[in-house]
CSV table of C-alpha atoms in Angstrom, one decimal:
chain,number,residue,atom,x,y,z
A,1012,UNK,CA,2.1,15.4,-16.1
A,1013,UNK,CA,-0.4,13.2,-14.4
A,1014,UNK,CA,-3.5,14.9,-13.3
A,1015,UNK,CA,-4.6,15.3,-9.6
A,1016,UNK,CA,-7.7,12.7,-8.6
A,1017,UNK,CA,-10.5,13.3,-7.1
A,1018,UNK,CA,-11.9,11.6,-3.7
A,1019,UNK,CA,-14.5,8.5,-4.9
A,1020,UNK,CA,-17.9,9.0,-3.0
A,1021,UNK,CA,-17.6,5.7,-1.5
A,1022,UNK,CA,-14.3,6.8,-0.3
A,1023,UNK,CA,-15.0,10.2,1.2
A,1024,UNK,CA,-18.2,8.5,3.1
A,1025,UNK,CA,-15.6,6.4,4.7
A,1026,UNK,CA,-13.3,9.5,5.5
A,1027,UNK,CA,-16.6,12.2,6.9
A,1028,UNK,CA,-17.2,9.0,9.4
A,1029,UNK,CA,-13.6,9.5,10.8
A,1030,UNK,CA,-13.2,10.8,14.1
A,1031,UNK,CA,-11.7,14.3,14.0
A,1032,UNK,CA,-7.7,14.7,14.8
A,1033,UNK,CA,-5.6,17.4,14.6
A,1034,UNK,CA,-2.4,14.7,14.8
A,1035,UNK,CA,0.3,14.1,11.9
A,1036,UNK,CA,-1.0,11.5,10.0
A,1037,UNK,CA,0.6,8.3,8.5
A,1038,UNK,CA,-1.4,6.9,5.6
A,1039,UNK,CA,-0.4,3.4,4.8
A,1040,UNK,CA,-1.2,0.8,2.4
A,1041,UNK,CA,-1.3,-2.7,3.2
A,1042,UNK,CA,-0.7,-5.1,0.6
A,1043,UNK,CA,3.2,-6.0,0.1
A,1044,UNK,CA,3.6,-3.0,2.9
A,1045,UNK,CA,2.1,-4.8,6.0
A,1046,UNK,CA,0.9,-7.9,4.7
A,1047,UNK,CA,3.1,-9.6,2.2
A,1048,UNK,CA,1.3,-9.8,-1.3
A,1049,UNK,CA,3.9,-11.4,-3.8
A,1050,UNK,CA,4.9,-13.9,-2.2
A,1051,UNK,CA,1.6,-15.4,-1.6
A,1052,UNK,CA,0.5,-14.3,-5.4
A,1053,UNK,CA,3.5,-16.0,-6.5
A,1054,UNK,CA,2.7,-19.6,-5.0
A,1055,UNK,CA,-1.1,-19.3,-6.4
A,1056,UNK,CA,0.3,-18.7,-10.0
A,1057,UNK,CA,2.5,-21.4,-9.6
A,1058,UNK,CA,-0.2,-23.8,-8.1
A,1059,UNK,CA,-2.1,-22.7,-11.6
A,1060,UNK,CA,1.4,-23.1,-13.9
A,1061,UNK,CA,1.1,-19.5,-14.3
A,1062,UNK,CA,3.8,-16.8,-13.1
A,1063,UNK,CA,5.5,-13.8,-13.5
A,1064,UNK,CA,6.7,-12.7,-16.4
A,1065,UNK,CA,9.0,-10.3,-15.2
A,1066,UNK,CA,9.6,-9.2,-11.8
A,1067,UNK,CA,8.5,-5.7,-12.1
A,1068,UNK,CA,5.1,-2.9,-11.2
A,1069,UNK,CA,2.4,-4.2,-13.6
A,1070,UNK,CA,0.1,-7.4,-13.4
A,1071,UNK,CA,-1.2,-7.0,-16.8
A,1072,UNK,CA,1.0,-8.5,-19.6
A,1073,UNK,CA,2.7,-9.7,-16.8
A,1074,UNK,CA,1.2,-13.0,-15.8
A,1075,UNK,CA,1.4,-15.7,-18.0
A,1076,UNK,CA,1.5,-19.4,-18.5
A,1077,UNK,CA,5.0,-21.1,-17.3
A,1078,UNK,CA,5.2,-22.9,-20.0
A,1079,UNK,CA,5.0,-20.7,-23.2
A,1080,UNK,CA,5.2,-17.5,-21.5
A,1081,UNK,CA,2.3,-16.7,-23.1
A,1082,UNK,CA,0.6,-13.1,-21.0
A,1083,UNK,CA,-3.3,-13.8,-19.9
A,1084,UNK,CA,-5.6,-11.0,-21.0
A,1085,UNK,CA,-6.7,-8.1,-18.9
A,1086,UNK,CA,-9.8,-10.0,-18.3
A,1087,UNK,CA,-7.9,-13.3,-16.7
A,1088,UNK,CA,-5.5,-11.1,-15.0
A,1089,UNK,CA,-8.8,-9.1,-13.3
A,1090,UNK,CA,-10.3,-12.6,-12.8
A,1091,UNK,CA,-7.4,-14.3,-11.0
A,1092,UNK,CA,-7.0,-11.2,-8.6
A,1093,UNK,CA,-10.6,-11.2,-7.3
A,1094,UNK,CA,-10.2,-14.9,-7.1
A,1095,UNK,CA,-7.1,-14.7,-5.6
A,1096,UNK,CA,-7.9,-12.4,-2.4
A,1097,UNK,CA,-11.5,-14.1,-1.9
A,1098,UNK,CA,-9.0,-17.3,-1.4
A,1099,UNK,CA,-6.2,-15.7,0.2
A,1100,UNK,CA,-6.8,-12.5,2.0
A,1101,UNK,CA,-7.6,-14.3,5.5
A,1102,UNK,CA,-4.1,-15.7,6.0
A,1103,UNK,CA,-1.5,-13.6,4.7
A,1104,UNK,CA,1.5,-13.6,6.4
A,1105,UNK,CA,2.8,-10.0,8.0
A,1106,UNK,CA,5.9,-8.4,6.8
A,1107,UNK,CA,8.5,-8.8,9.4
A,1108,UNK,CA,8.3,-5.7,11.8
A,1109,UNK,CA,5.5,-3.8,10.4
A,1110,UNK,CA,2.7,-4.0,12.9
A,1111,UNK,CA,5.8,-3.3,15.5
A,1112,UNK,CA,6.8,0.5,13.4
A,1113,UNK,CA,3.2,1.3,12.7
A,1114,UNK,CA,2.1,0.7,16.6
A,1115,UNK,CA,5.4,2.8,18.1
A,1116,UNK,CA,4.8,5.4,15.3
A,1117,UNK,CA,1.4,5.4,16.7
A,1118,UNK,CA,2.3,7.3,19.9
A,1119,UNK,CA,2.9,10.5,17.5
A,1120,UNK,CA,1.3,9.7,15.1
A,1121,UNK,CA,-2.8,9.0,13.9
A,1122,UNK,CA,-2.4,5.2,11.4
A,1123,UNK,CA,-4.6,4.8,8.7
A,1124,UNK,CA,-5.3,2.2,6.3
A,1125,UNK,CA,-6.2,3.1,3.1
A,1126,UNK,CA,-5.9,-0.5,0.5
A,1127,UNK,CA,-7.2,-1.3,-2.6
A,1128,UNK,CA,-9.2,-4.4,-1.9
A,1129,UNK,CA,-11.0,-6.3,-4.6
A,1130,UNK,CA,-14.0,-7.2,-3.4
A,1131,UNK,CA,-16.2,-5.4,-0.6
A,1132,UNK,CA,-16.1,-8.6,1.1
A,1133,UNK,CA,-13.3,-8.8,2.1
A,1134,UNK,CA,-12.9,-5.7,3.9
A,1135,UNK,CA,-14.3,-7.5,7.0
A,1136,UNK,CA,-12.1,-10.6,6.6
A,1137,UNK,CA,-8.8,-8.0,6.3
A,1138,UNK,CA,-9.5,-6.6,8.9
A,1139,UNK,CA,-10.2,-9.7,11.2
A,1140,UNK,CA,-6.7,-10.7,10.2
A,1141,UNK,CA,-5.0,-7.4,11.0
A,1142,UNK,CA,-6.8,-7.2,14.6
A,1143,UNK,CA,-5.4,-10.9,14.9
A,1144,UNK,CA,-1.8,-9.6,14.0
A,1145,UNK,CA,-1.7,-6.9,16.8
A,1146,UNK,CA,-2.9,-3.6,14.2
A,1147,UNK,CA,-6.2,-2.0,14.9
A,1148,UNK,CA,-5.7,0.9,12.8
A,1149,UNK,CA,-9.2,2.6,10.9
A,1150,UNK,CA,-8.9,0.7,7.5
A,1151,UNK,CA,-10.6,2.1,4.5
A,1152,UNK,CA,-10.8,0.5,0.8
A,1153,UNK,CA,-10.4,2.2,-1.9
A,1154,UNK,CA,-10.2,1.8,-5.7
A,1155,UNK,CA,-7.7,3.4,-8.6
A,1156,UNK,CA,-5.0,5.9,-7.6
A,1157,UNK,CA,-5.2,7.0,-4.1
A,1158,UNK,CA,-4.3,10.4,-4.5
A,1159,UNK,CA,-8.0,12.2,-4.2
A,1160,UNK,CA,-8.6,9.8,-0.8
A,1161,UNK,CA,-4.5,10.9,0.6
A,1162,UNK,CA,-5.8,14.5,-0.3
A,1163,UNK,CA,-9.2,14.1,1.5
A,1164,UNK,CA,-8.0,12.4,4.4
A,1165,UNK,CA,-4.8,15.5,5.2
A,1166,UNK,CA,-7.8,18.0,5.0
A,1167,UNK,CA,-7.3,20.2,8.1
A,1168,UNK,CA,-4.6,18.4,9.3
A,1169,UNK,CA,-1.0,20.0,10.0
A,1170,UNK,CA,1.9,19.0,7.8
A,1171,UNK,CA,3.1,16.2,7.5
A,1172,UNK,CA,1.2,13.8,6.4
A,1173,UNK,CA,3.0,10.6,5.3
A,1174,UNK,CA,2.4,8.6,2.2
A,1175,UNK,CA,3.3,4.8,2.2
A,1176,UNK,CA,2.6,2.6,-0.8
A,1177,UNK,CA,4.2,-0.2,-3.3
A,1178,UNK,CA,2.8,1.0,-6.0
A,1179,UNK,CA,4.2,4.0,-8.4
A,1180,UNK,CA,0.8,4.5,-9.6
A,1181,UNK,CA,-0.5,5.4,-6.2
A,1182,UNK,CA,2.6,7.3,-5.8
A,1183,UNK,CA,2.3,9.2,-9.1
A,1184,UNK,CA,-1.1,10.3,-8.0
A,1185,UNK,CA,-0.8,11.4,-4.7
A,1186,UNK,CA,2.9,13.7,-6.0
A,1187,UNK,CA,0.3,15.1,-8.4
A,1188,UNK,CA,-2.5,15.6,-5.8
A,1189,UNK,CA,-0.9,16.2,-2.8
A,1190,UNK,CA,2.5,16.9,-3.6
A,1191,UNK,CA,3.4,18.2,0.2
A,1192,UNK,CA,3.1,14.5,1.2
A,1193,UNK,CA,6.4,12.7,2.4
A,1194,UNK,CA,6.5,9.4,0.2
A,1195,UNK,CA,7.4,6.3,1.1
A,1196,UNK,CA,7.6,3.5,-1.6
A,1197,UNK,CA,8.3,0.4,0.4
A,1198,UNK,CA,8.3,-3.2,-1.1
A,1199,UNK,CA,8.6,-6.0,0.8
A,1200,UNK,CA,9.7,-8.0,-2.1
A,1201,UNK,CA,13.2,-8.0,-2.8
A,1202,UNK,CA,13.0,-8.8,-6.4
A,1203,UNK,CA,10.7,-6.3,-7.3
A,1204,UNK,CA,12.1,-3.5,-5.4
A,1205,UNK,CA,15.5,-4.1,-7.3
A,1206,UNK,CA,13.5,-3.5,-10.5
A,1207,UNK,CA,11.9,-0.3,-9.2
A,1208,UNK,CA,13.6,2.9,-10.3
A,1209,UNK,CA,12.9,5.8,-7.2
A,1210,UNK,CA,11.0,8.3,-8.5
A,1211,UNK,CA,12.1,12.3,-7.7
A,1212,UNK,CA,8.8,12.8,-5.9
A,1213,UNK,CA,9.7,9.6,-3.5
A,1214,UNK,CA,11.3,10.7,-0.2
A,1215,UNK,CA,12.0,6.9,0.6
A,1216,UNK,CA,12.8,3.5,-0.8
A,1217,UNK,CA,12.6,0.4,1.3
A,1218,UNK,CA,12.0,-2.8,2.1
A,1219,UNK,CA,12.8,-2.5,5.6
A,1220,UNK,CA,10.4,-1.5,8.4
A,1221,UNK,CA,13.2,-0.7,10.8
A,1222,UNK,CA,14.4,2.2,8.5
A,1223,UNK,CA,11.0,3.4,7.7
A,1224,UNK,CA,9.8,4.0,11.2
A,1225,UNK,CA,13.5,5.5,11.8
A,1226,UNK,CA,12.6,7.9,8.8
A,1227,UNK,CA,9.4,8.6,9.9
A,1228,UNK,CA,10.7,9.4,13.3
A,1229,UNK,CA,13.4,12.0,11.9
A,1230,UNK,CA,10.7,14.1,10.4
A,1231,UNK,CA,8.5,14.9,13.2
A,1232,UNK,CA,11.8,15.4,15.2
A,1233,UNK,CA,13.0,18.0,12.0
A,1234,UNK,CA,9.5,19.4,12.7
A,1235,UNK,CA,9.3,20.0,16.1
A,1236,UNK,CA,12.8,21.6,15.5
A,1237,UNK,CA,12.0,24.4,13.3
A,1238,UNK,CA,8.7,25.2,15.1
A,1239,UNK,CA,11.3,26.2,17.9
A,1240,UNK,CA,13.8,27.8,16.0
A,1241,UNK,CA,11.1,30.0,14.3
């Protein structure tokens, strides 16, 4: 069983600079959740006859040359990524309907933005693009598993908190960190959510933010029903 990670120092500054908020909280990643990622990973491989192996969770081993279907090394794949969101991160597209679901949630609920950005950088430029795209949310940046910053960030709040992510590492880490949180797994892409297998820790699958919000909305609602019942 995975073991619960800790809050990175760079990550918990971030956090301490927050306003306090006694709100439920919505945590939300952005990449292939707001902004689409794939897609726009997809073309840049294929502009460098490279792609994807397979359409399932793992970059490493699963980039390679079109031709031979050869993998690229850890190194390359590390390489390309960095390259990748220096080139690319200021004109993603938005996933259809997000920013719409994240602002009506937002009446209810506190937003934040917790991605794993390459490059410090970029942060700025994300965010630029976001605040262009109607979503103002507090973004922070981590790195690896986001279970010690989901943990950190639901610190004196009241349940629930909400978890939403692509990636079943992230997910893996915050059900072994913070398992109370409700988990969302959404992927934009429909290729690689038909590969994804849902975990028993994940409350949600989707691909669809029209269902997510409606989710989300159902469990303050069950909330606020058995705080009057008890």
């Amino acid at each position: 069983m995975p073991e619960p990670t800790q809050v990175l120092p760079e990550v918990l500054a971030q956090i301490q600079a927050l306003p306090f908020s006694n709100r439920p909280l919505i945590i939300c990643d952005v990449d292939e959740v707001i902004l689409h990622l794939i897609a726009h990973l997809e073309d840049y491989l294929h502009a460098r006859d490279l792609a994807f192996l397979k359409y399932e969770y793992r970059l490493t081993g699963n980039i390679g040359r079109r031709d031979n279907r050869e993998p690229l090394s850890s190194d390359d794949v590390r390489r390309l990524l960095l390259e990748f969101f220096d080139e690319v991160s200021h004109r993603q597209d938005m996933v259809p309907g997000a920013g719409d679901a994240l602002n009506a949630l937002s009446q209810q609920w506190d937003v934040i933005l917790l991605t794993n950005l390459p490059g410090g950088h970029n942060k700025p430029v994300r965010e630029k693009l976001l605040t262009g795209l109607g979503i103002t949310f507090p973004l922070l940046t981590n790195s690896g598993p986001k279970g010690g910053a989901v943990a950190a960030l639901s610190r004196g709040r009241p349940e629930p908190v909400v978890f939403i992510d692509d990636s079943p590492t992230n997910h893996t880490s915050v059900n072994a960190t913070l398992p109370s949180a409700v988990q969302i797994q959404f992927i934009a892409d429909a290729r690689f959510l038909q590969t994804t297998e849902k975990a028993g820790y994940i409350d949600l699958l989707s691909s669809d933010w029209q269902e997510t919000a409606a989710f989300i909305g159902a469990i303050l609602q069950g909330s606020n029903r058995n705080q009057q019942s008890g």
